[in-house]
GROMACS .gro file of C-alpha atoms in nm:
model
  233
    1MET     CA    1  -5.983  -0.388   4.642
    2ASP     CA    2  -6.188  -0.341   4.959
    3LEU     CA    3  -6.313   0.016   5.005
    4SER     CA    4  -6.585  -0.076   5.252
    5THR     CA    5  -6.398   0.057   5.558
    6SER     CA    6  -6.227   0.355   5.392
    7SER     CA    7  -6.352   0.707   5.463
    8ILE     CA    8  -6.330   0.906   5.139
    9LEU     CA    9  -6.367   1.281   5.089
   10ILE     CA   10  -6.429   1.423   4.740
   11ILE     CA   11  -6.336   1.791   4.713
   12GLU     CA   12  -6.486   1.911   4.385
   13ASP     CA   13  -6.686   2.221   4.292
   14ASP     CA   14  -6.834   2.076   3.972
   15PHE     CA   15  -7.150   1.909   4.105
   16SER     CA   16  -7.195   1.676   3.805
   17PHE     CA   17  -6.834   1.563   3.814
   18ALA     CA   18  -6.847   1.512   4.190
   19LEU     CA   19  -7.159   1.299   4.144
   20PHE     CA   20  -6.977   1.095   3.879
   21LEU     CA   21  -6.683   1.035   4.113
   22GLU     CA   22  -6.915   0.941   4.399
   23SER     CA   23  -7.107   0.692   4.183
   24LYS     CA   24  -6.784   0.529   4.062
   25LEU     CA   25  -6.649   0.492   4.414
   26ALA     CA   26  -6.978   0.343   4.530
   27GLU     CA   27  -6.967   0.104   4.234
   28TRP     CA   28  -6.619  -0.005   4.348
   29GLY     CA   29  -6.746  -0.077   4.699
   30ALA     CA   30  -6.698   0.248   4.891
   31GLN     CA   31  -6.956   0.298   5.166
   32HIS     CA   32  -6.829   0.609   5.345
   33ILE     CA   33  -6.814   0.900   5.101
   34LYS     CA   34  -6.843   1.272   5.171
   35VAL     CA   35  -6.850   1.550   4.909
   36ALA     CA   36  -6.734   1.907   4.969
   37GLY     CA   37  -6.776   2.175   4.702
   38THR     CA   38  -6.569   2.449   4.867
   39LEU     CA   39  -6.244   2.484   5.059
   40ALA     CA   40  -6.438   2.597   5.365
   41ARG     CA   41  -6.665   2.291   5.365
   42ALA     CA   42  -6.372   2.058   5.302
   43ALA     CA   43  -6.181   2.211   5.592
   44GLU     CA   44  -6.483   2.148   5.818
   45VAL     CA   45  -6.501   1.781   5.719
   46LEU     CA   46  -6.126   1.732   5.765
   47GLU     CA   47  -6.148   1.890   6.109
   48GLN     CA   48  -6.451   1.690   6.221
   49GLU     CA   49  -6.389   1.348   6.067
   50ALA     CA   50  -6.111   1.099   6.005
   51VAL     CA   51  -6.051   1.083   5.629
   52ASP     CA   52  -5.848   0.799   5.479
   53ILE     CA   53  -5.850   0.910   5.113
   54ALA     CA   54  -5.896   1.265   4.983
   55ILE     CA   55  -5.977   1.313   4.613
   56VAL     CA   56  -5.909   1.679   4.544
   57ASP     CA   57  -5.972   1.913   4.252
   58ILE     CA   58  -5.669   2.142   4.244
   59HIS     CA   59  -5.858   2.444   4.105
   60LEU     CA   60  -6.168   2.529   4.309
   61ASP     CA   61  -6.386   2.839   4.283
   62ASP     CA   62  -6.272   2.964   4.623
   63GLY     CA   63  -5.903   2.867   4.606
   64MET     CA   64  -5.652   2.593   4.542
   65GLY     CA   65  -5.735   2.247   4.673
   66TRP     CA   66  -5.377   2.171   4.776
   67GLN     CA   67  -5.388   2.455   5.030
   68LEU     CA   68  -5.590   2.229   5.261
   69PHE     CA   69  -5.290   2.000   5.302
   70GLN     CA   70  -4.993   2.234   5.301
   71ASP     CA   71  -4.952   2.218   5.681
   72GLY     CA   72  -4.855   1.850   5.651
   73ASN     CA   73  -5.098   1.733   5.921
   74PHE     CA   74  -5.311   1.511   5.696
   75SER     CA   75  -5.216   1.146   5.747
   76GLY     CA   76  -5.433   1.000   5.470
   77TYR     CA   77  -5.374   0.945   5.099
   78ILE     CA   78  -5.419   1.241   4.861
   79ILE     CA   79  -5.528   1.207   4.497
   80TYR     CA   80  -5.528   1.532   4.297
   81LEU     CA   81  -5.742   1.597   3.989
   82THR     CA   82  -5.693   1.868   3.726
   83LYS     CA   83  -5.800   1.958   3.374
   84PHE     CA   84  -5.469   2.112   3.275
   85PHE     CA   85  -5.105   2.102   3.376
   86ASP     CA   86  -4.954   2.407   3.544
   87GLN     CA   87  -4.587   2.372   3.637
   88ASP     CA   88  -4.595   2.632   3.914
   89HIS     CA   89  -4.902   2.481   4.077
   90PHE     CA   90  -4.759   2.134   4.032
   91LYS     CA   91  -4.460   2.229   4.249
   92SER     CA   92  -4.696   2.345   4.523
   93VAL     CA   93  -4.902   2.027   4.490
   94ALA     CA   94  -4.589   1.811   4.510
   95SER     CA   95  -4.494   1.972   4.842
   96THR     CA   96  -4.803   1.811   5.003
   97LEU     CA   97  -4.672   1.463   4.910
   98PRO     CA   98  -4.975   1.331   4.717
   99GLY     CA   99  -5.019   0.969   4.620
  100ALA     CA  100  -5.141   1.046   4.267
  101PHE     CA  101  -5.197   1.328   4.017
  102ILE     CA  102  -5.470   1.250   3.761
  103SER     CA  103  -5.603   1.428   3.454
  104LYS     CA  104  -5.981   1.477   3.451
  105ASN     CA  105  -5.977   1.394   3.081
  106ASP     CA  106  -5.909   1.028   3.157
  107VAL     CA  107  -6.015   1.001   3.518
  108GLU     CA  108  -6.182   0.660   3.551
  109VAL     CA  109  -5.882   0.435   3.484
  110GLY     CA  110  -5.641   0.663   3.667
  111LEU     CA  111  -5.869   0.700   3.967
  112TYR     CA  112  -5.932   0.327   4.001
  113SER     CA  113  -5.558   0.257   3.996
  114ALA     CA  114  -5.483   0.537   4.243
  115VAL     CA  115  -5.753   0.428   4.488
  116GLU     CA  116  -5.643   0.065   4.468
  117ILE     CA  117  -5.285   0.169   4.544
  118ALA     CA  118  -5.406   0.387   4.832
  119VAL     CA  119  -5.597   0.100   4.993
  120ALA     CA  120  -5.309  -0.144   4.950
  121GLN     CA  121  -5.057   0.107   5.082
  122GLN     CA  122  -5.262   0.199   5.388
  123SER     CA  123  -5.338  -0.165   5.468
  124ALA     CA  124  -4.971  -0.260   5.456
  125GLU     CA  125  -4.835   0.057   5.614
  126GLN     CA  126  -4.849  -0.044   5.977
  127GLU     CA  127  -4.774  -0.411   5.919
  128ASN     CA  128  -4.453  -0.318   5.739
  129ASN     CA  129  -4.364  -0.049   5.990
  130GLU     CA  130  -4.253  -0.154   6.338
  131ASP     CA  131  -4.325   0.187   6.490
  132TRP     CA  132  -4.607   0.438   6.501
  133ILE     CA  133  -4.541   0.809   6.521
  134PHE     CA  134  -4.738   1.033   6.756
  135LYS     CA  135  -4.727   1.408   6.811
  136SER     CA  136  -4.739   1.520   7.175
  137ARG     CA  137  -4.724   1.896   7.226
  138ASN     CA  138  -4.387   1.991   7.076
  139ALA     CA  139  -4.248   1.637   7.069
  140ILE     CA  140  -4.253   1.357   6.815
  141ILE     CA  141  -4.286   1.018   6.985
  142LYS     CA  142  -4.209   0.682   6.826
  143ILE     CA  143  -4.376   0.375   6.980
  144PRO     CA  144  -4.328   0.013   6.865
  145ILE     CA  145  -4.660  -0.138   6.756
  146ARG     CA  146  -4.595  -0.448   6.966
  147GLU     CA  147  -4.590  -0.234   7.282
  148ILE     CA  148  -4.931  -0.071   7.236
  149ASP     CA  149  -5.166  -0.215   7.502
  150TYR     CA  150  -5.499  -0.123   7.348
  151ILE     CA  151  -5.679   0.134   7.135
  152GLN     CA  152  -6.003   0.309   7.225
  153SER     CA  153  -6.238   0.479   6.980
  154ASP     CA  154  -6.390   0.816   7.065
  155GLY     CA  155  -6.590   0.953   6.773
  156ASN     CA  156  -6.352   1.042   6.493
  157TYR     CA  157  -6.044   0.993   6.709
  158CYS     CA  158  -5.865   0.693   6.854
  159TYR     CA  159  -5.664   0.685   7.176
  160PHE     CA  160  -5.360   0.458   7.193
  161TYR     CA  161  -5.261   0.335   7.540
  162HIS     CA  162  -4.897   0.256   7.606
  163LYS     CA  163  -4.753   0.200   7.954
  164SER     CA  164  -5.011   0.419   8.134
  165LYS     CA  165  -4.980   0.697   7.876
  166LYS     CA  166  -5.236   0.796   7.614
  167TYR     CA  167  -5.175   0.922   7.260
  168VAL     CA  168  -5.430   1.034   7.004
  169LYS     CA  169  -5.471   1.006   6.628
  170LYS     CA  170  -5.754   1.118   6.404
  171VAL     CA  171  -5.845   0.784   6.245
  172SER     CA  172  -6.139   0.542   6.246
  173LEU     CA  173  -6.129   0.216   6.441
  174ALA     CA  174  -6.239   0.027   6.130
  175MET     CA  175  -5.947   0.165   5.932
  176LEU     CA  176  -5.706   0.071   6.210
  177MET     CA  177  -5.826  -0.289   6.199
  178SER     CA  178  -5.728  -0.306   5.832
  179GLN     CA  179  -5.380  -0.170   5.914
  180LEU     CA  180  -5.283  -0.351   6.233
  181PRO     CA  181  -5.115  -0.695   6.229
  182ALA     CA  182  -5.408  -0.937   6.244
  183LYS     CA  183  -5.215  -1.195   6.446
  184LYS     CA  184  -5.148  -0.949   6.729
  185PHE     CA  185  -5.451  -0.720   6.747
  186ILE     CA  186  -5.818  -0.814   6.775
  187ARG     CA  187  -6.134  -0.612   6.823
  188ILE     CA  188  -6.316  -0.707   7.143
  189HIS     CA  189  -6.578  -0.433   7.156
  190LYS     CA  190  -6.724  -0.164   6.930
  191SER     CA  191  -6.490   0.080   7.106
  192TYR     CA  192  -6.179  -0.131   7.174
  193ILE     CA  193  -5.894  -0.306   6.992
  194ILE     CA  194  -5.644  -0.491   7.211
  195ASN     CA  195  -5.294  -0.625   7.168
  196PHE     CA  196  -5.379  -0.989   7.235
  197SER     CA  197  -5.014  -1.081   7.291
  198LEU     CA  198  -5.020  -0.864   7.607
  199VAL     CA  199  -5.336  -1.014   7.759
  200ASN     CA  200  -5.289  -1.155   8.110
  201GLU     CA  201  -5.632  -1.312   8.151
  202VAL     CA  202  -5.959  -1.358   7.965
  203ASP     CA  203  -6.261  -1.391   8.193
  204LEU     CA  204  -6.524  -1.573   7.986
  205LYS     CA  205  -6.772  -1.576   8.274
  206ASN     CA  206  -6.789  -1.199   8.317
  207PHE     CA  207  -6.660  -1.127   7.967
  208ARG     CA  208  -6.362  -0.913   8.061
  209VAL     CA  209  -6.006  -0.895   7.930
  210LYS     CA  210  -5.721  -0.815   8.167
  211LEU     CA  211  -5.416  -0.635   8.033
  212PRO     CA  212  -5.106  -0.536   8.237
  213GLU     CA  213  -5.260  -0.207   8.348
  214SER     CA  214  -5.623  -0.221   8.233
  215GLU     CA  215  -5.938  -0.432   8.233
  216LEU     CA  216  -6.175  -0.400   7.938
  217PRO     CA  217  -6.521  -0.539   7.850
  218ILE     CA  218  -6.581  -0.792   7.574
  219GLY     CA  219  -6.876  -0.686   7.360
  220ARG     CA  220  -7.155  -0.935   7.297
  221ASN     CA  221  -7.087  -0.935   6.922
  222PHE     CA  222  -6.715  -0.999   6.971
  223ARG     CA  223  -6.719  -1.295   7.212
  224THR     CA  224  -6.672  -1.552   6.938
  225VAL     CA  225  -6.374  -1.360   6.801
  226VAL     CA  226  -6.210  -1.357   7.144
  227LYS     CA  227  -6.271  -1.729   7.199
  228GLN     CA  228  -6.122  -1.807   6.859
  229ALA     CA  229  -5.816  -1.595   6.940
  230ILE     CA  230  -5.769  -1.795   7.262
  231TYR     CA  231  -5.788  -2.128   7.082
  232ASN     CA  232  -5.546  -2.010   6.811
  233SER     CA  233  -5.291  -1.867   7.053
   0.00000   0.00000   0.00000
C-alpha cells in the first residue's frame, strides 16, 4: 500500500501507545502523521487540516473519541481502537460510520489491514463514482467528475471550478491526485489540477493552459507531464 500521500491523525491519550502507532505507520510508508492526545487538540487539527485517515481511541481522558465525528462532516476514513467492548458505546461509534473497529490487544495486524483497506477505498472512491457531492449553504450539489474544469489548492482546502462556479472541500491536492481518474486529470502546477479532456489550448511557449473559462500557468516542474499528456491524447 502507498501511504506517502495520506494525511493521518492519531487520537490517543496513551503517549507510549501513540508512539507505537506512529512508528508502525512510518514503517509502512506514512509521511504525514499528526498525534493528538486530547479531544480539544484533535478538534483543532481536524479544523485546521485535511485528514484522510483518523485512528481514534474511543475512550480518552477528556471524553469519547467518537464524539469528534458525530456531526457527520468528516469525509475521511475512521479506524477506532479500544481495549474492551462496550455495547452501548459501540452503537454510538457505529453511528459515525467507521471503516474499522480494532482491539488494542491485537492492534498491529488489524491496523495494517484497516489502513490498507482505507487507502484502497479512498483511491478507488472517485474513479468508481461518477459524481462528487458538495455542500453549498443549505443545499447538497452533485457534480459529474467529467464536468469539473480544474481544482485549485489553498492551504488545507481545495476549490473545484465548474461552469464559472466554485465549490470547496477540505482535502489535500496530493490526496485528490490519488483519487481522480488518471486519464482525465493531470497536475500542471503545485496549486492546480486540470481536467485535460476540457483543455482548449496548450501554449508551450508561454507555458499556459486554456480551459473554456480559465487560463492557468504550467509550473516549471510539471512541463514534462503536460507534454506527455499532449502526446498521449
